[in-house]
Amino acid sequence: MSRHDAMLIATDEIDGIWPFLQSIDWRDPWLAVLLTFHIAITMTALMTRNHANFQIILFLVLLLLVYFSESINEVAATNWMVFSRQQYFDSKGLFISIVFSVPILMNCMIMVASWLYQSSQLMTSLKRAQLRQQAKNRQSNGEASNGRLNRPKQE
């Protein structure tokens, strides 16, 4: 058994998400960068919730990152010694799915939830404005018809 084989985590030995997360050496600098990336993306998604065009671009970029995570996993699996102390990138993609794709997808869900909330608020304010306009029209129509009925006939 080589030094590299001893560092591998067998995915068939993983019996839960928490034991898997505990087996990760979180002091690895690139994992700190990845965590910072996820925090920055979350803050960006929250702070730009009123900027629809930017959020659409961010959403599409994040989905593209998830789409290409298999390719990213393959590249990282072959070059892990350049940036990591351990080989985390298994052929099934468990590690990259948990620490990369899931947080990105959660950010996408936050953005979709924000869009749905904003849409419901917009529809509510639109319906209120519509009801106010209808009430105003009824009131002005009522005053106009009352004015015609109460007007004295001219002879």
Tab-separated table of C-alpha atoms in Angstrom:
chain	number	residue	atom	x	y	z
A	1	MET	CA	0.000	0.000	0.000
A	2	SER	CA	1.487	3.298	-1.073
A	3	ARG	CA	1.359	6.577	0.805
A	4	HIS	CA	-1.368	7.819	-1.556
A	5	ASP	CA	-3.584	4.747	-1.011
A	6	ALA	CA	-3.401	5.205	2.756
A	7	MET	CA	-4.836	8.698	2.404
A	8	LEU	CA	-7.900	7.628	0.421
A	9	ILE	CA	-11.334	7.543	2.018
A	10	ALA	CA	-13.303	4.509	0.907
A	11	THR	CA	-16.818	5.640	0.089
A	12	ASP	CA	-18.286	2.222	0.900
A	13	GLU	CA	-17.104	2.649	4.513
A	14	ILE	CA	-19.027	5.903	5.000
A	15	ASP	CA	-22.092	5.335	7.146
A	16	GLY	CA	-23.387	8.901	7.414
A	17	ILE	CA	-22.878	12.483	6.448
A	18	TRP	CA	-21.560	13.639	9.846
A	19	PRO	CA	-18.842	10.948	10.111
A	20	PHE	CA	-17.837	11.831	6.563
A	21	LEU	CA	-17.630	15.549	7.359
A	22	GLN	CA	-15.659	14.784	10.521
A	23	SER	CA	-13.122	12.784	8.519
A	24	ILE	CA	-12.228	15.877	6.486
A	25	ASP	CA	-9.177	17.911	7.543
A	26	TRP	CA	-10.843	21.348	7.603
A	27	ARG	CA	-7.496	23.064	8.293
A	28	ASP	CA	-6.475	22.528	4.679
A	29	PRO	CA	-6.043	26.041	3.187
A	30	TRP	CA	-7.996	25.314	0.016
A	31	LEU	CA	-10.996	24.233	2.100
A	32	ALA	CA	-10.866	27.582	3.904
A	33	VAL	CA	-10.877	29.268	0.491
A	34	LEU	CA	-13.835	27.111	-0.570
A	35	LEU	CA	-15.726	28.012	2.603
A	36	THR	CA	-14.956	31.696	2.017
A	37	PHE	CA	-16.227	31.310	-1.560
A	38	HIS	CA	-19.523	29.856	-0.319
A	39	ILE	CA	-19.953	32.602	2.275
A	40	ALA	CA	-19.182	35.273	-0.329
A	41	ILE	CA	-21.692	33.770	-2.772
A	42	THR	CA	-24.367	33.612	-0.074
A	43	MET	CA	-23.747	37.232	0.942
A	44	THR	CA	-23.754	38.312	-2.714
A	45	ALA	CA	-27.026	36.489	-3.337
A	46	LEU	CA	-28.631	38.128	-0.306
A	47	MET	CA	-27.275	41.628	-0.908
A	48	THR	CA	-28.218	41.703	-4.603
A	49	ARG	CA	-31.758	40.386	-4.186
A	50	ASN	CA	-33.160	43.631	-5.639
A	51	HIS	CA	-30.934	43.466	-8.737
A	52	ALA	CA	-32.687	40.949	-10.974
A	53	ASN	CA	-30.273	40.999	-13.920
A	54	PHE	CA	-27.237	40.400	-11.724
A	55	GLN	CA	-29.020	37.633	-9.847
A	56	ILE	CA	-30.004	35.867	-13.059
A	57	ILE	CA	-26.372	35.879	-14.190
A	58	LEU	CA	-25.195	34.690	-10.757
A	59	PHE	CA	-27.845	31.957	-10.752
A	60	LEU	CA	-26.795	30.703	-14.190
A	61	VAL	CA	-23.080	30.780	-13.289
A	62	LEU	CA	-23.770	28.806	-10.113
A	63	LEU	CA	-25.811	26.228	-12.010
A	64	LEU	CA	-23.010	25.914	-14.558
A	65	LEU	CA	-20.542	25.283	-11.735
A	66	VAL	CA	-22.759	22.481	-10.444
A	67	TYR	CA	-23.159	21.112	-13.967
A	68	PHE	CA	-19.379	21.001	-14.456
A	69	SER	CA	-18.645	19.674	-10.957
A	70	GLU	CA	-17.985	16.201	-12.373
A	71	SER	CA	-15.277	17.634	-14.641
A	72	ILE	CA	-13.941	19.732	-11.753
A	73	ASN	CA	-13.840	16.558	-9.640
A	74	GLU	CA	-11.835	14.702	-12.298
A	75	VAL	CA	-9.312	17.525	-12.635
A	76	ALA	CA	-9.019	17.836	-8.854
A	77	ALA	CA	-8.605	14.059	-8.471
A	78	THR	CA	-5.639	14.039	-10.832
A	79	ASN	CA	-4.016	17.193	-9.399
A	80	TRP	CA	-4.908	16.971	-5.709
A	81	MET	CA	-1.243	16.954	-4.575
A	82	VAL	CA	-0.826	20.497	-5.909
A	83	PHE	CA	-3.360	22.055	-3.523
A	84	SER	CA	-4.428	19.507	-0.898
A	85	ARG	CA	-2.917	17.405	1.879
A	86	GLN	CA	-5.312	14.514	1.213
A	87	GLN	CA	-7.055	12.939	-1.765
A	88	TYR	CA	-10.739	13.706	-1.242
A	89	PHE	CA	-11.963	13.440	-4.811
A	90	ASP	CA	-13.490	9.999	-5.225
A	91	SER	CA	-14.795	8.630	-8.519
A	92	LYS	CA	-18.414	8.779	-7.328
A	93	GLY	CA	-18.135	12.496	-6.581
A	94	LEU	CA	-19.372	12.299	-2.993
A	95	PHE	CA	-16.916	14.854	-1.622
A	96	ILE	CA	-17.382	17.466	-4.331
A	97	SER	CA	-21.144	17.009	-4.140
A	98	ILE	CA	-21.236	17.636	-0.400
A	99	VAL	CA	-18.723	20.472	-0.035
A	100	PHE	CA	-19.153	22.158	-3.427
A	101	SER	CA	-22.447	21.411	-5.167
A	102	VAL	CA	-24.836	21.242	-2.208
A	103	PRO	CA	-23.933	24.716	-0.838
A	104	ILE	CA	-24.182	26.171	-4.342
A	105	LEU	CA	-27.596	24.576	-4.863
A	106	MET	CA	-28.715	25.897	-1.487
A	107	ASN	CA	-27.738	29.404	-2.637
A	108	CYS	CA	-29.747	28.840	-5.813
A	109	MET	CA	-32.727	27.776	-3.700
A	110	ILE	CA	-32.356	30.936	-1.603
A	111	MET	CA	-32.419	33.025	-4.784
A	112	VAL	CA	-35.498	31.206	-6.138
A	113	ALA	CA	-37.266	31.637	-2.784
A	114	SER	CA	-36.389	35.342	-2.849
A	115	TRP	CA	-37.757	35.642	-6.394
A	116	LEU	CA	-40.990	33.897	-5.390
A	117	TYR	CA	-41.377	36.168	-2.363
A	118	GLN	CA	-40.747	39.282	-4.460
A	119	SER	CA	-43.232	38.047	-7.073
A	120	SER	CA	-45.902	37.488	-4.435
A	121	GLN	CA	-45.255	40.957	-2.982
A	122	LEU	CA	-45.484	42.497	-6.452
A	123	MET	CA	-48.717	40.646	-7.233
A	124	THR	CA	-50.182	41.726	-3.879
A	125	SER	CA	-49.329	45.397	-4.446
A	126	LEU	CA	-50.613	45.183	-8.022
A	127	LYS	CA	-53.929	43.696	-6.865
A	128	ARG	CA	-54.263	46.378	-4.151
A	129	ALA	CA	-53.661	49.115	-6.725
A	130	GLN	CA	-56.200	47.477	-9.028
A	131	LEU	CA	-58.812	47.338	-6.256
A	132	ARG	CA	-58.133	50.993	-5.326
A	133	GLN	CA	-58.567	51.992	-8.970
A	134	GLN	CA	-61.833	50.027	-9.225
A	135	ALA	CA	-63.130	51.676	-6.042
A	136	LYS	CA	-62.131	55.086	-7.367
A	137	ASN	CA	-63.884	54.361	-10.689
A	138	ARG	CA	-67.036	53.203	-8.896
A	139	GLN	CA	-66.996	56.298	-6.716
A	140	SER	CA	-66.550	58.632	-9.674
A	141	ASN	CA	-69.236	56.748	-11.637
A	142	GLY	CA	-71.545	56.957	-8.642
A	143	GLU	CA	-70.989	60.705	-8.291
A	144	ALA	CA	-71.565	61.197	-11.986
A	145	SER	CA	-74.815	59.254	-11.938
A	146	ASN	CA	-75.932	61.045	-8.745
A	147	GLY	CA	-75.160	64.369	-10.373
A	148	ARG	CA	-77.341	63.503	-13.352
A	149	LEU	CA	-80.206	62.288	-11.180
A	150	ASN	CA	-80.194	65.232	-8.787
A	151	ARG	CA	-79.755	67.881	-11.433
A	152	PRO	CA	-82.832	70.087	-11.762
A	153	LYS	CA	-84.457	70.025	-15.140
A	154	GLN	CA	-84.072	73.116	-17.138
A	155	GLU	CA	-87.163	74.386	-18.777
